[in-house]
Amino acid sequence: QLAPFAPLLVARSMHVIETVGGEVVAFEEAARAAKERNEDLSKFSYAAGGAPNQTLLVTALELIGSVVGALGDAVAQELLDAELPAALVYVADSAYDVRMAAFGVLGELVQHAPDVARDAIEPMAPLMVKNIQPFFRRLCANACWALGEVALLIQSDMDALVETILERVLPLLDNVHTQSMSVTESACVLLGRLGIHSAEAMSPHIDAVLNVLPAWCTIMRMSEASREKETAFIGLCVLCEQHPQQVAPLLGHVCDAIAGWHRAPPELHERFSSMLHGFAQSFGEASWNEFAAQFPPDVRSVLHDVYGL
């Protein structure tokens, strides 16, 4: 029912982004310049008279993201304005709420209109990494989620950003009790998704990555089944398969997280089965049985009944 109205909604939203977006960017640049000159910044509040309508800009961005997300892959490339990537890049480094909305739009585009998204990825990806900081929780969660979507799309082209991403994401999982659930879940999904295509780039940092594996497993075990969770666990499997000796002492946490899947999707089930049987073979029957006996009954049941171990 939305499809007939989508072109008009997108066109009007683009008009707002291009007009109000320019005003917001100019306002933010003037505020930064005033700060450098140690001037009074009270007139640069969005609540002050004469300030651009930031809320209207955010609403326009969110509307485009919602249209793309609602119509899904049915969104034809011609529906989306050719200037959208440039407009996103233009407004993405402005006010907090604008950045958050722009990251959300990019994430939706990556999923449903990747050809449109590609022009915005290179300039926006470093900015999203920069915004992985715990002080701004919603913005941080959006940046992590969008970067996870980008990682799935551009695959190993993400390698250049891996070290910087890890520098920002790992501390979030090192101090999970001080973070919101949305931040920690988004950080876990990003970390797992990096493992799918950038496992080699993560290898020099594997000790630091495995240091947060217990927290990762606990958080992801409790999260609801979703496309994000599924892809994150695929990345976990890749990392476990590439670093079996380092993972072995932490395998109990991995098994517990796997047991949290009541019904893993077929591809993921095959991944889990192959990985677990590989570890069981490397342990040897006696050592594996001794290892598995330490688990709670629900985990032992899953390993035995679902994976034949």
Coordinates of C-alpha atoms in Angstrom, one line a residue:
Q1 CA 0.0 0.0 0.0
L2 CA 3.0 2.3 0.5
A3 CA 4.5 1.8 -2.9
P4 CA 2.3 4.3 -4.9
F5 CA 3.2 7.1 -2.5
A6 CA 6.9 6.3 -2.2
P7 CA 8.2 8.4 -5.1
L8 CA 6.4 11.5 -3.7
L9 CA 7.6 10.9 -0.2
V10 CA 11.2 10.4 -1.3
A11 CA 11.1 13.5 -3.5
R12 CA 9.7 15.7 -0.8
S13 CA 12.1 14.3 1.8
M14 CA 15.1 15.0 -0.6
H15 CA 13.9 18.6 -1.0
V16 CA 14.0 19.0 2.8
I17 CA 17.4 17.3 3.1
E18 CA 18.9 19.5 0.4
T19 CA 17.5 22.8 1.7
V20 CA 17.3 22.4 5.5
G21 CA 20.5 20.2 5.4
G22 CA 22.4 23.1 3.9
E23 CA 21.2 25.4 6.7
V24 CA 22.1 22.9 9.4
V25 CA 25.6 22.4 8.1
A26 CA 26.2 26.1 7.8
F27 CA 24.8 26.6 11.4
E28 CA 27.2 23.9 12.7
E29 CA 30.2 25.3 10.9
A30 CA 29.4 28.7 12.3
A31 CA 29.1 27.3 15.8
R32 CA 32.5 25.5 15.5
A33 CA 34.1 28.7 14.2
A34 CA 32.7 30.7 17.1
K35 CA 33.9 28.1 19.6
E36 CA 37.4 28.4 18.2
R37 CA 37.2 32.2 18.8
N38 CA 35.9 31.7 22.3
E39 CA 32.7 33.5 21.5
D40 CA 29.4 33.2 23.3
L41 CA 27.7 30.0 22.0
S42 CA 24.2 30.6 23.3
K43 CA 23.0 31.8 20.0
F44 CA 24.0 28.5 18.4
S45 CA 21.4 26.5 20.3
Y46 CA 18.8 24.8 18.2
A47 CA 16.2 26.1 20.7
A48 CA 17.3 29.7 19.9
G49 CA 15.3 31.9 17.5
G50 CA 16.5 31.8 14.0
A51 CA 18.1 28.4 14.2
P52 CA 17.4 26.0 11.3
N53 CA 14.7 23.3 11.8
Q54 CA 16.9 20.4 12.7
T55 CA 13.9 18.3 13.6
L56 CA 12.5 18.6 10.1
L57 CA 15.8 17.4 8.6
V58 CA 15.9 14.4 11.0
T59 CA 12.3 13.5 10.1
A60 CA 13.0 13.7 6.4
L61 CA 16.0 11.4 6.8
E62 CA 14.1 8.9 8.9
L63 CA 11.2 8.9 6.5
I64 CA 13.5 7.9 3.6
G65 CA 15.0 5.2 5.8
S66 CA 11.5 4.0 6.8
V67 CA 10.3 3.9 3.1
V68 CA 13.4 1.9 2.1
G69 CA 13.0 -0.5 5.0
A70 CA 9.3 -1.0 4.5
L71 CA 9.5 -1.6 0.8
G72 CA 12.7 -3.7 1.1
D73 CA 14.4 -5.0 -2.0
A74 CA 11.3 -4.0 -4.0
V75 CA 12.8 -0.4 -3.9
A76 CA 14.0 0.2 -7.4
Q77 CA 17.1 2.2 -7.8
E78 CA 15.2 4.8 -9.9
L79 CA 12.9 5.5 -6.9
L80 CA 15.8 6.9 -4.9
D81 CA 17.2 10.3 -5.9
A82 CA 20.7 10.1 -7.5
E83 CA 21.8 12.8 -5.2
L84 CA 20.9 10.9 -2.0
P85 CA 24.4 9.5 -1.3
A86 CA 26.0 13.0 -1.7
A87 CA 23.2 14.5 0.5
L88 CA 23.9 11.9 3.2
V89 CA 27.6 12.6 3.2
Y90 CA 26.9 16.4 3.3
V91 CA 24.7 16.3 6.4
A92 CA 26.3 13.3 8.2
D93 CA 29.0 15.3 10.1
S94 CA 26.6 17.8 11.6
A95 CA 24.3 17.7 14.7
Y96 CA 24.0 14.6 16.8
D97 CA 20.4 13.7 15.8
V98 CA 21.2 14.3 12.1
R99 CA 24.2 12.0 12.2
M100 CA 22.2 9.3 13.9
A101 CA 19.5 9.5 11.3
A102 CA 22.0 9.6 8.4
F103 CA 23.7 6.5 9.7
G104 CA 20.3 4.8 9.9
V105 CA 19.5 5.7 6.3
L106 CA 22.8 4.4 5.1
G107 CA 22.3 1.1 6.9
E108 CA 18.9 0.6 5.2
L109 CA 20.3 1.5 1.8
V110 CA 23.1 -1.0 2.2
Q111 CA 20.5 -3.7 2.9
H112 CA 18.0 -2.8 0.2
A113 CA 19.6 -0.6 -2.4
P114 CA 23.3 -1.4 -2.3
D115 CA 24.1 0.3 -5.6
V116 CA 22.8 3.6 -4.3
A117 CA 24.6 3.2 -1.0
R118 CA 28.1 2.5 -2.4
D119 CA 28.8 6.2 -3.2
A120 CA 28.2 7.1 0.4
I121 CA 30.2 4.3 2.1
E122 CA 33.7 5.5 1.5
P123 CA 33.3 9.0 3.0
M124 CA 30.8 7.9 5.7
A125 CA 32.5 4.7 7.1
P126 CA 35.4 6.5 8.8
L127 CA 32.9 9.0 10.3
M128 CA 30.7 6.1 11.7
V129 CA 33.8 4.6 13.2
K130 CA 34.6 7.9 14.9
N131 CA 31.1 7.9 16.4
I132 CA 31.6 4.6 18.2
Q133 CA 31.9 6.1 21.6
P134 CA 29.9 5.2 24.7
F135 CA 29.0 8.8 25.7
F136 CA 26.3 9.0 22.9
R137 CA 24.5 5.7 23.3
R138 CA 21.9 5.8 20.5
L139 CA 24.4 7.3 18.1
C140 CA 27.0 4.7 19.0
A141 CA 24.5 1.9 18.5
N142 CA 23.4 3.2 15.1
A143 CA 27.0 3.6 14.0
C144 CA 27.8 0.0 15.0
W145 CA 24.7 -1.4 13.3
A146 CA 25.3 0.6 10.0
L147 CA 29.0 -0.5 9.9
G148 CA 27.9 -4.1 10.4
E149 CA 25.7 -3.8 7.3
V150 CA 28.6 -2.1 5.4
A151 CA 30.9 -5.0 6.4
L152 CA 28.5 -7.5 4.8
L153 CA 28.4 -5.5 1.6
I154 CA 32.0 -4.5 0.9
Q155 CA 33.5 -7.6 2.5
S156 CA 37.3 -7.6 2.7
D157 CA 37.3 -3.9 1.5
M158 CA 36.5 -3.3 5.2
D159 CA 39.9 -4.6 6.2
A160 CA 41.5 -1.1 6.2
L161 CA 39.2 0.0 9.0
V162 CA 39.3 -3.2 11.1
E163 CA 42.1 -2.0 13.5
T164 CA 40.4 1.3 14.2
I165 CA 37.0 -0.4 14.7
L166 CA 38.5 -2.9 17.2
E167 CA 40.1 0.0 19.1
R168 CA 36.7 1.4 19.7
V169 CA 34.4 -1.6 19.9
L170 CA 36.5 -3.9 22.2
P171 CA 36.4 -1.4 25.2
L172 CA 32.6 -1.4 24.9
L173 CA 32.6 -5.1 25.5
D174 CA 35.3 -4.9 28.2
N175 CA 33.0 -2.8 30.3
V176 CA 29.5 -4.2 29.5
H177 CA 28.0 -3.3 32.8
T178 CA 28.5 0.4 32.1
Q179 CA 26.8 0.2 28.6
S180 CA 23.3 0.1 27.5
M181 CA 22.0 -3.2 25.9
S182 CA 21.5 -1.5 22.6
V183 CA 25.1 -0.5 22.5
T184 CA 26.5 -3.8 23.5
E185 CA 24.3 -5.8 21.2
S186 CA 25.1 -3.6 18.2
A187 CA 28.8 -3.8 19.1
C188 CA 28.6 -7.6 19.3
V189 CA 26.9 -7.8 15.9
L190 CA 29.5 -5.6 14.3
L191 CA 32.3 -7.6 15.8
G192 CA 30.8 -10.9 14.6
R193 CA 30.1 -9.6 11.1
L194 CA 33.7 -8.4 10.8
G195 CA 34.7 -12.0 11.3
I196 CA 32.9 -13.2 8.1
H197 CA 35.1 -11.4 5.6
S198 CA 37.8 -9.7 7.6
A199 CA 39.0 -12.6 9.9
E200 CA 42.5 -12.3 8.5
A201 CA 42.7 -8.6 9.2
M202 CA 41.5 -9.4 12.8
S203 CA 44.2 -12.1 13.3
P204 CA 46.9 -9.7 14.7
H205 CA 44.4 -8.6 17.3
I206 CA 42.9 -12.0 18.1
D207 CA 44.0 -12.1 21.7
A208 CA 42.2 -8.8 22.4
V209 CA 39.1 -10.1 20.5
L210 CA 39.0 -13.4 22.5
N211 CA 39.4 -11.4 25.7
V212 CA 35.8 -10.1 25.2
L213 CA 34.5 -13.5 23.8
P214 CA 32.8 -14.5 27.2
A215 CA 31.0 -11.2 27.3
W216 CA 30.1 -11.5 23.6
C217 CA 28.7 -15.0 24.1
T218 CA 26.6 -13.9 27.1
I219 CA 25.1 -10.9 25.3
M220 CA 24.4 -12.8 22.1
R221 CA 22.8 -15.7 23.9
M222 CA 20.3 -13.4 25.4
S223 CA 19.5 -11.5 22.2
E224 CA 16.5 -12.3 20.1
A225 CA 16.8 -14.3 16.9
S226 CA 17.3 -12.0 14.0
R227 CA 19.2 -11.6 10.7
E228 CA 21.8 -9.5 12.6
K229 CA 22.3 -12.3 15.2
E230 CA 22.6 -15.0 12.6
T231 CA 25.3 -13.2 10.6
A232 CA 27.2 -12.3 13.8
F233 CA 27.3 -16.0 14.8
I234 CA 28.5 -16.9 11.3
G235 CA 31.4 -14.6 11.9
L236 CA 32.1 -16.2 15.2
C237 CA 32.3 -19.6 13.6
V238 CA 34.8 -18.3 11.1
L239 CA 37.0 -16.9 13.9
C240 CA 36.7 -20.1 15.9
E241 CA 37.7 -22.2 12.8
Q242 CA 40.7 -20.0 12.1
H243 CA 42.0 -19.9 15.7
P244 CA 41.0 -23.2 17.2
Q245 CA 43.8 -23.4 19.7
Q246 CA 43.2 -19.9 21.1
V247 CA 39.5 -20.5 21.2
A248 CA 39.6 -23.9 22.9
P249 CA 40.0 -22.6 26.5
L250 CA 36.9 -20.5 25.9
L251 CA 34.9 -23.1 24.1
G252 CA 32.5 -23.5 27.0
H253 CA 31.2 -19.9 26.5
V254 CA 30.8 -20.6 22.8
C255 CA 28.8 -23.8 23.4
D256 CA 26.6 -22.0 25.9
A257 CA 25.8 -19.3 23.3
I258 CA 25.1 -21.9 20.7
A259 CA 22.7 -23.6 23.1
G260 CA 20.7 -20.4 23.2
W261 CA 19.5 -21.0 19.7
H262 CA 16.3 -23.0 20.0
R263 CA 16.2 -23.5 16.3
A264 CA 19.2 -22.2 14.4
P265 CA 18.7 -21.4 10.7
P266 CA 19.9 -24.2 8.4
E267 CA 23.1 -22.6 7.2
L268 CA 24.0 -21.6 10.8
H269 CA 23.1 -25.1 12.1
E270 CA 25.6 -26.6 9.6
R271 CA 28.2 -24.1 10.7
F272 CA 27.7 -25.0 14.3
S273 CA 27.7 -28.7 13.7
S274 CA 30.9 -28.6 11.6
M275 CA 32.7 -26.4 14.1
L276 CA 31.6 -28.4 17.2
H277 CA 32.5 -31.8 15.7
G278 CA 35.9 -30.3 14.7
F279 CA 36.6 -29.4 18.3
A280 CA 35.3 -32.7 19.6
Q281 CA 37.6 -34.6 17.2
S282 CA 40.6 -32.5 18.2
F283 CA 39.8 -33.1 21.9
G284 CA 39.4 -36.8 21.6
E285 CA 36.4 -38.7 22.9
A286 CA 37.5 -39.0 26.5
S287 CA 38.5 -35.4 26.8
W288 CA 35.4 -34.2 25.0
N289 CA 33.1 -36.2 27.3
E290 CA 34.8 -34.9 30.3
F291 CA 34.6 -31.3 28.9
A292 CA 30.9 -31.7 28.0
A293 CA 30.0 -33.1 31.5
Q294 CA 30.7 -29.7 33.0
F295 CA 27.8 -28.1 31.2
P296 CA 24.4 -27.5 32.6
P297 CA 21.8 -30.0 31.5
D298 CA 20.2 -27.7 28.9
V299 CA 23.5 -27.2 27.2
R300 CA 24.4 -30.9 27.3
S301 CA 21.0 -31.7 25.9
V302 CA 21.5 -29.4 22.9
L303 CA 24.9 -30.7 22.2
H304 CA 23.7 -34.3 22.3
D305 CA 20.2 -34.0 20.7
V306 CA 20.8 -31.3 18.1
Y307 CA 24.5 -31.8 17.2
G308 CA 25.0 -35.5 18.1
L309 CA 27.8 -34.9 20.6

